[in-house]
Coordinates of C-alpha atoms in Angstrom, one line a residue:
X45 CA 22.1 -44.4 23.3
X46 CA 23.2 -40.8 24.2
X47 CA 25.5 -40.6 21.3
X48 CA 22.5 -41.7 19.3
X49 CA 20.2 -39.0 21.0
X50 CA 22.3 -36.3 20.5
X51 CA 23.2 -37.2 16.5
X52 CA 19.3 -37.2 15.9
X53 CA 18.8 -33.8 17.8
X54 CA 21.6 -32.4 15.9
X55 CA 20.0 -33.6 12.8
X56 CA 16.7 -32.7 13.6
X57 CA 17.9 -29.1 14.3
X58 CA 20.0 -29.0 11.3
X59 CA 16.7 -30.3 8.9
X60 CA 14.8 -27.2 10.6
X61 CA 17.5 -24.8 10.1
X62 CA 17.7 -25.5 6.2
X63 CA 14.2 -25.7 5.8
X64 CA 13.6 -22.4 7.6
X65 CA 16.5 -21.0 5.3
X66 CA 14.8 -22.4 2.2
X67 CA 11.4 -20.6 3.1
X68 CA 10.5 -18.1 0.7
X69 CA 9.7 -14.4 2.0
X70 CA 5.9 -14.2 1.7
X71 CA 3.7 -11.1 0.5
X72 CA -0.1 -10.9 1.2
X73 CA -1.7 -8.5 -1.0
X74 CA -4.9 -6.7 0.2
X75 CA -6.5 -4.5 -2.3
X76 CA -8.3 -1.4 -0.8
X77 CA -11.3 0.8 -2.0
X78 CA -9.7 3.7 -0.7
X79 CA -12.5 6.1 0.7
X80 CA -15.9 4.6 1.0
X81 CA -19.1 6.1 1.2
X82 CA -20.9 6.4 4.7
X83 CA -23.7 4.0 4.0
X84 CA -20.7 1.1 3.9
X85 CA -18.7 3.2 6.5
X86 CA -17.7 -0.4 8.3
X87 CA -16.3 -1.9 4.8
X88 CA -12.9 -2.1 6.4
X89 CA -13.4 -4.1 9.6
X90 CA -13.4 -7.6 8.4
X91 CA -10.4 -6.5 6.4
X92 CA -8.7 -5.4 9.5
X93 CA -9.5 -8.4 11.3
X94 CA -7.9 -10.5 8.5
X95 CA -4.5 -8.2 8.7
X96 CA -4.4 -8.6 12.5
X97 CA -4.9 -12.4 12.3
X98 CA -1.9 -12.5 9.4
X99 CA 0.3 -11.1 12.0
X100 CA 2.5 -8.9 9.4
X101 CA 6.2 -8.3 10.6
X102 CA 6.1 -5.4 7.9
X103 CA 3.5 -3.0 6.6
X104 CA 3.7 -1.7 3.1
X105 CA 1.6 1.6 1.9
X106 CA 0.6 3.3 -0.9
X107 CA 2.6 6.2 -0.3
X108 CA 5.5 8.0 -2.3
X109 CA 9.0 6.9 -1.2
X110 CA 10.9 9.4 0.2
X111 CA 14.0 9.2 -2.1
X112 CA 11.8 9.3 -5.1
X113 CA 12.6 12.5 -6.4
X114 CA 11.2 12.2 -9.6
X115 CA 7.3 11.4 -8.1
X116 CA 8.0 14.1 -5.6
X117 CA 9.0 17.0 -8.7
X118 CA 5.4 16.2 -9.8
X119 CA 3.7 15.7 -6.9
X120 CA 4.8 19.1 -5.3
X121 CA 2.4 20.6 -8.4
X122 CA 0.4 17.6 -8.9
X123 CA -3.2 15.8 -8.5
X124 CA -3.2 15.4 -4.7
X125 CA -3.9 18.6 -2.5
X126 CA -2.4 17.0 0.7
X127 CA 0.9 15.9 -1.4
X128 CA 1.4 19.7 -2.4
X129 CA 1.0 20.7 1.0
X130 CA 3.2 18.0 2.5
X131 CA 6.0 18.6 0.1
X132 CA 5.7 22.4 1.0
X133 CA 6.0 21.4 4.5
X134 CA 9.1 19.2 3.9
X135 CA 10.6 21.4 1.6
X136 CA 10.7 24.2 4.7
X137 CA 11.5 22.2 7.3
X138 CA 14.4 20.8 5.3
X139 CA 15.9 24.2 5.7
X140 CA 15.3 25.3 9.1
X141 CA 14.3 22.2 11.4
X142 CA 17.0 21.0 13.6
X143 CA 17.0 17.4 13.1
X144 CA 18.8 15.2 15.1
X145 CA 19.4 11.3 14.6
X146 CA 20.0 10.2 18.2
X147 CA 17.0 12.1 19.3
X148 CA 14.8 10.7 16.8
X149 CA 15.8 7.3 17.4
X150 CA 15.3 7.4 21.2
X151 CA 11.9 9.0 20.5
X152 CA 10.6 6.6 18.1
X153 CA 11.8 3.5 20.0
X154 CA 9.6 4.6 23.2
X155 CA 6.3 2.7 23.7
X156 CA 3.1 4.1 21.8
X157 CA 1.5 4.7 25.0
X158 CA 4.5 6.6 26.7
X159 CA 5.1 8.9 23.9
X160 CA 3.9 12.3 24.9
X161 CA 2.7 15.5 22.5
X162 CA 6.0 16.6 22.3
X163 CA 7.2 13.4 21.1
X164 CA 4.7 13.0 18.7
X165 CA 5.4 16.4 17.5
X166 CA 9.0 15.5 17.3
X167 CA 8.4 12.6 15.1
X168 CA 6.0 14.3 12.7
X169 CA 8.0 16.9 12.0
X170 CA 10.7 14.6 11.6
X171 CA 9.0 12.7 8.9
X172 CA 8.0 15.6 7.2
X173 CA 11.8 16.7 7.3
X174 CA 12.7 12.9 5.7
X175 CA 9.8 13.5 3.3
X176 CA 8.4 10.3 4.5
X177 CA 4.8 10.7 3.8
X178 CA 3.6 7.6 5.2
X179 CA 4.9 7.5 8.7
X180 CA 4.0 11.4 9.1
X181 CA 0.4 10.3 8.3
X182 CA 1.3 7.5 10.9
X183 CA 1.8 9.8 13.7
X184 CA -0.3 12.3 13.0
X185 CA -3.1 9.7 13.4
X186 CA -1.5 8.5 16.6
X187 CA -1.9 11.9 18.1
X188 CA -5.1 12.5 17.0
X189 CA -6.8 9.1 18.2
X190 CA -4.6 7.7 20.4
X191 CA -3.2 4.2 20.7
X192 CA -6.2 2.2 19.8
X193 CA -7.0 4.4 17.0
X194 CA -10.2 6.1 15.9
X195 CA -13.0 5.0 17.4
X196 CA -15.4 5.9 14.8
X197 CA -14.7 4.9 10.9
X198 CA -12.8 7.3 9.0
X199 CA -14.3 5.2 5.8
X200 CA -10.2 5.5 4.3
X201 CA -7.9 2.7 4.5
X202 CA -5.2 4.4 6.3
X203 CA -7.6 5.3 9.2
X204 CA -9.6 2.1 9.4
X205 CA -6.9 -0.4 8.3
X206 CA -3.0 0.3 7.8
X207 CA -2.9 2.6 10.6
X208 CA -4.9 0.5 13.1
X209 CA -2.8 -2.2 11.8
X210 CA 0.6 -0.8 12.7
X211 CA -0.6 0.4 16.0
X212 CA -1.8 -3.2 17.1
X213 CA 1.0 -4.6 15.7
X214 CA 3.4 -2.1 17.6
X215 CA 5.1 -1.1 14.2
X216 CA 7.1 2.3 14.8
X217 CA 7.1 2.4 10.7
X218 CA 5.0 1.5 8.0
X219 CA 7.0 1.2 4.5
X220 CA 6.5 3.5 1.3
X221 CA 6.5 1.7 -1.9
X222 CA 4.3 3.8 -4.3
X223 CA 5.4 5.3 -7.8
X224 CA 4.0 8.4 -9.1
X225 CA 6.7 9.3 -11.6
X226 CA 4.3 9.1 -14.6
X227 CA 1.0 10.2 -13.0
X228 CA 0.6 13.4 -15.1
X229 CA 1.2 11.2 -18.6
X230 CA -1.1 8.3 -17.2
X231 CA -3.9 11.1 -16.6
X232 CA -3.2 13.0 -19.9
X233 CA -3.4 9.5 -21.5
X234 CA -6.8 8.7 -19.7
X235 CA -8.2 11.7 -21.1
X236 CA -7.1 11.6 -24.7
X237 CA -8.6 7.9 -24.7
X238 CA -11.7 9.2 -23.3
X239 CA -12.0 11.8 -26.2
X240 CA -11.1 8.9 -28.5
X241 CA -13.7 6.6 -27.2
X242 CA -16.8 9.0 -27.8
X243 CA -17.7 7.5 -31.3
X244 CA -15.8 4.3 -31.2
X245 CA -17.2 2.3 -28.6
X246 CA -15.1 2.4 -26.0
X247 CA -16.8 4.6 -23.5
X248 CA -19.8 2.8 -23.9
X249 CA -17.8 -0.5 -23.1
X250 CA -16.0 1.1 -20.3
X251 CA -19.6 2.4 -18.8
X252 CA -21.0 -1.4 -18.8
X253 CA -18.1 -2.5 -17.2
X254 CA -18.5 -0.1 -14.2
X255 CA -22.0 -0.7 -14.2
X256 CA -21.3 -4.3 -13.6
X257 CA -18.6 -3.8 -11.4
X258 CA -21.0 -1.5 -9.3
X259 CA -24.0 -3.7 -9.1
X260 CA -21.9 -7.0 -8.4
X261 CA -21.0 -4.8 -5.3
X262 CA -24.0 -3.8 -4.1
X263 CA -25.3 -6.8 -2.0
X264 CA -22.0 -7.6 -0.5
X265 CA -21.6 -4.2 0.8
X266 CA -25.0 -4.5 2.7
X267 CA -23.3 -6.9 4.8
X268 CA -19.8 -5.5 5.3
X269 CA -18.7 -7.8 2.5
X270 CA -17.3 -5.1 0.3
X271 CA -13.6 -5.5 1.2
X272 CA -14.2 -9.4 0.6
X273 CA -15.8 -8.8 -2.8
X274 CA -13.4 -6.1 -3.9
X275 CA -10.6 -8.8 -3.4
X276 CA -12.3 -11.6 -5.1
X277 CA -10.1 -12.2 -8.4
X278 CA -13.2 -11.3 -10.7
X279 CA -13.4 -8.2 -8.9
X280 CA -9.9 -7.3 -9.4
X281 CA -9.5 -8.1 -13.0
X282 CA -12.8 -5.7 -13.7
X283 CA -10.7 -3.1 -11.7
X284 CA -7.5 -4.0 -13.5
X285 CA -9.4 -3.8 -16.9
X286 CA -10.8 -0.2 -16.1
X287 CA -7.3 1.2 -15.1
X288 CA -5.4 -0.3 -17.7
X289 CA -7.7 0.3 -20.6
X290 CA -8.0 -3.1 -21.5
X291 CA -11.8 -3.0 -21.8
X292 CA -11.4 -1.2 -25.0
X293 CA -13.2 -2.3 -28.4
X294 CA -10.8 -0.7 -30.5
X295 CA -7.3 0.1 -29.4
X296 CA -6.5 4.0 -29.8
X297 CA -3.2 5.8 -29.3
X298 CA -4.1 7.5 -25.6
X299 CA -5.4 4.3 -24.5
X300 CA -2.5 2.5 -25.3
X301 CA -0.1 5.3 -23.6
X302 CA -2.3 4.9 -20.6
X303 CA -1.9 1.1 -20.3
X304 CA 1.7 1.5 -20.9
X305 CA 2.1 4.0 -18.3
X306 CA -0.4 2.0 -15.7
X307 CA 1.6 -1.2 -16.5
X308 CA 5.2 0.7 -15.9
X309 CA 3.8 2.1 -12.5
X310 CA 3.0 -1.1 -11.1
X311 CA 6.2 -2.8 -12.7
X312 CA 8.4 0.1 -10.4
X313 CA 5.7 -0.7 -7.4
X314 CA 6.7 -4.3 -7.9
X315 CA 10.2 -3.6 -7.7
X316 CA 10.1 -1.0 -4.9
X317 CA 8.4 -3.9 -2.7
X318 CA 10.9 -6.4 -3.5
X319 CA 13.7 -4.3 -2.8
X320 CA 12.6 -3.3 0.8
X321 CA 11.3 -7.0 1.3
X322 CA 14.9 -8.1 0.4
X323 CA 16.6 -5.6 2.7
X324 CA 14.4 -6.1 5.7
X325 CA 14.6 -10.1 5.7
X326 CA 11.0 -10.0 7.1
X327 CA 9.4 -13.6 6.3
X328 CA 5.4 -12.0 6.7
X329 CA 5.0 -9.1 4.6
X330 CA 1.5 -7.4 4.2
X331 CA 1.0 -4.6 1.2
X332 CA -2.0 -2.5 1.4
X333 CA -2.9 -0.8 -1.8
X334 CA -5.6 0.3 -4.2
X335 CA -7.3 -2.9 -5.7
X336 CA -6.8 -1.9 -9.4
X337 CA -3.1 -2.7 -9.0
X338 CA -3.6 -6.1 -7.6
X339 CA -3.9 -8.1 -10.9
X340 CA -0.6 -6.0 -12.5
X341 CA 1.5 -6.3 -9.2
X342 CA 0.8 -10.1 -9.1
X343 CA 1.7 -10.7 -12.7
X344 CA 5.1 -8.5 -12.3
X345 CA 5.7 -10.6 -9.1
X346 CA 5.4 -13.9 -11.2
X347 CA 7.5 -12.5 -14.0
X348 CA 10.0 -10.9 -12.2
X349 CA 10.4 -12.1 -8.4
X350 CA 9.2 -15.7 -8.3
X351 CA 11.5 -16.4 -5.1
X352 CA 8.5 -14.3 -3.2
X353 CA 5.3 -16.4 -2.4
X354 CA 2.9 -13.6 -3.1
X355 CA -0.5 -14.6 -2.2
X356 CA -3.7 -12.2 -2.2
X357 CA -5.9 -11.5 0.6
X358 CA -8.8 -13.8 -0.8
X359 CA -6.5 -16.8 -1.8
X360 CA -4.9 -16.9 1.6

């Protein structure tokens, strides 16, 4: 009898172990609105509640990867004043900052509540030195607002969702996965498509789609449902269509170029995420990114990374 019990115990343990090994790594994707107007300043609260309940083991953010030299070559003089300033700081610190790996590891391994201002300053400078924008922003946020985060809404995904989630989960780092290697070309194509669309009906079609998307969001926004509404598949598809120029009545050179660059950006972001998820070996991963990217990312994962279990926020 004892031998039978031992046999069954070993068998059950083996089955559970094999089941865990075969379980696909999970990626939950949340689409954000970036910055929201004051009138809907609490829009990220339900999204934060969802993310906390999910309890991710890793948080992926829409920030350029530190080692993506092509993106940074553009961003150092690109569209974002914030990235321009960050690059200059990073370029300067890489020449004169006395970075020490042992000191960095010892400091970042402290509890958030035990970190002094000197500790935070060192970590902030270290992440600037590493050209790690996402974690530079995280520790700047921690220094400004403390371990519980901002009391009042910042009206931005980072302050109201991403970094509050990281502090709540005690994650010492977030993971950068954005790609902006061809953003200059994308913006040029956008302008070209807009000029081409004056007389062929494309601009009119875009305006109608924008108004439809905006009007549909009014009622949910009043009742703090903007985040959930934005993550509905219909809303995500509309945002994707606008960003990828899929709304056009007549395809033109500029619109085709814009769609190409947008699709390629999503392709590279999906590749960045997949590499990091595989490397981390974490099972519960959450990606927080602009809602216009969701449909494109889902497509990339289905076609090229079928081993992951990819779930959109609204479908979880």
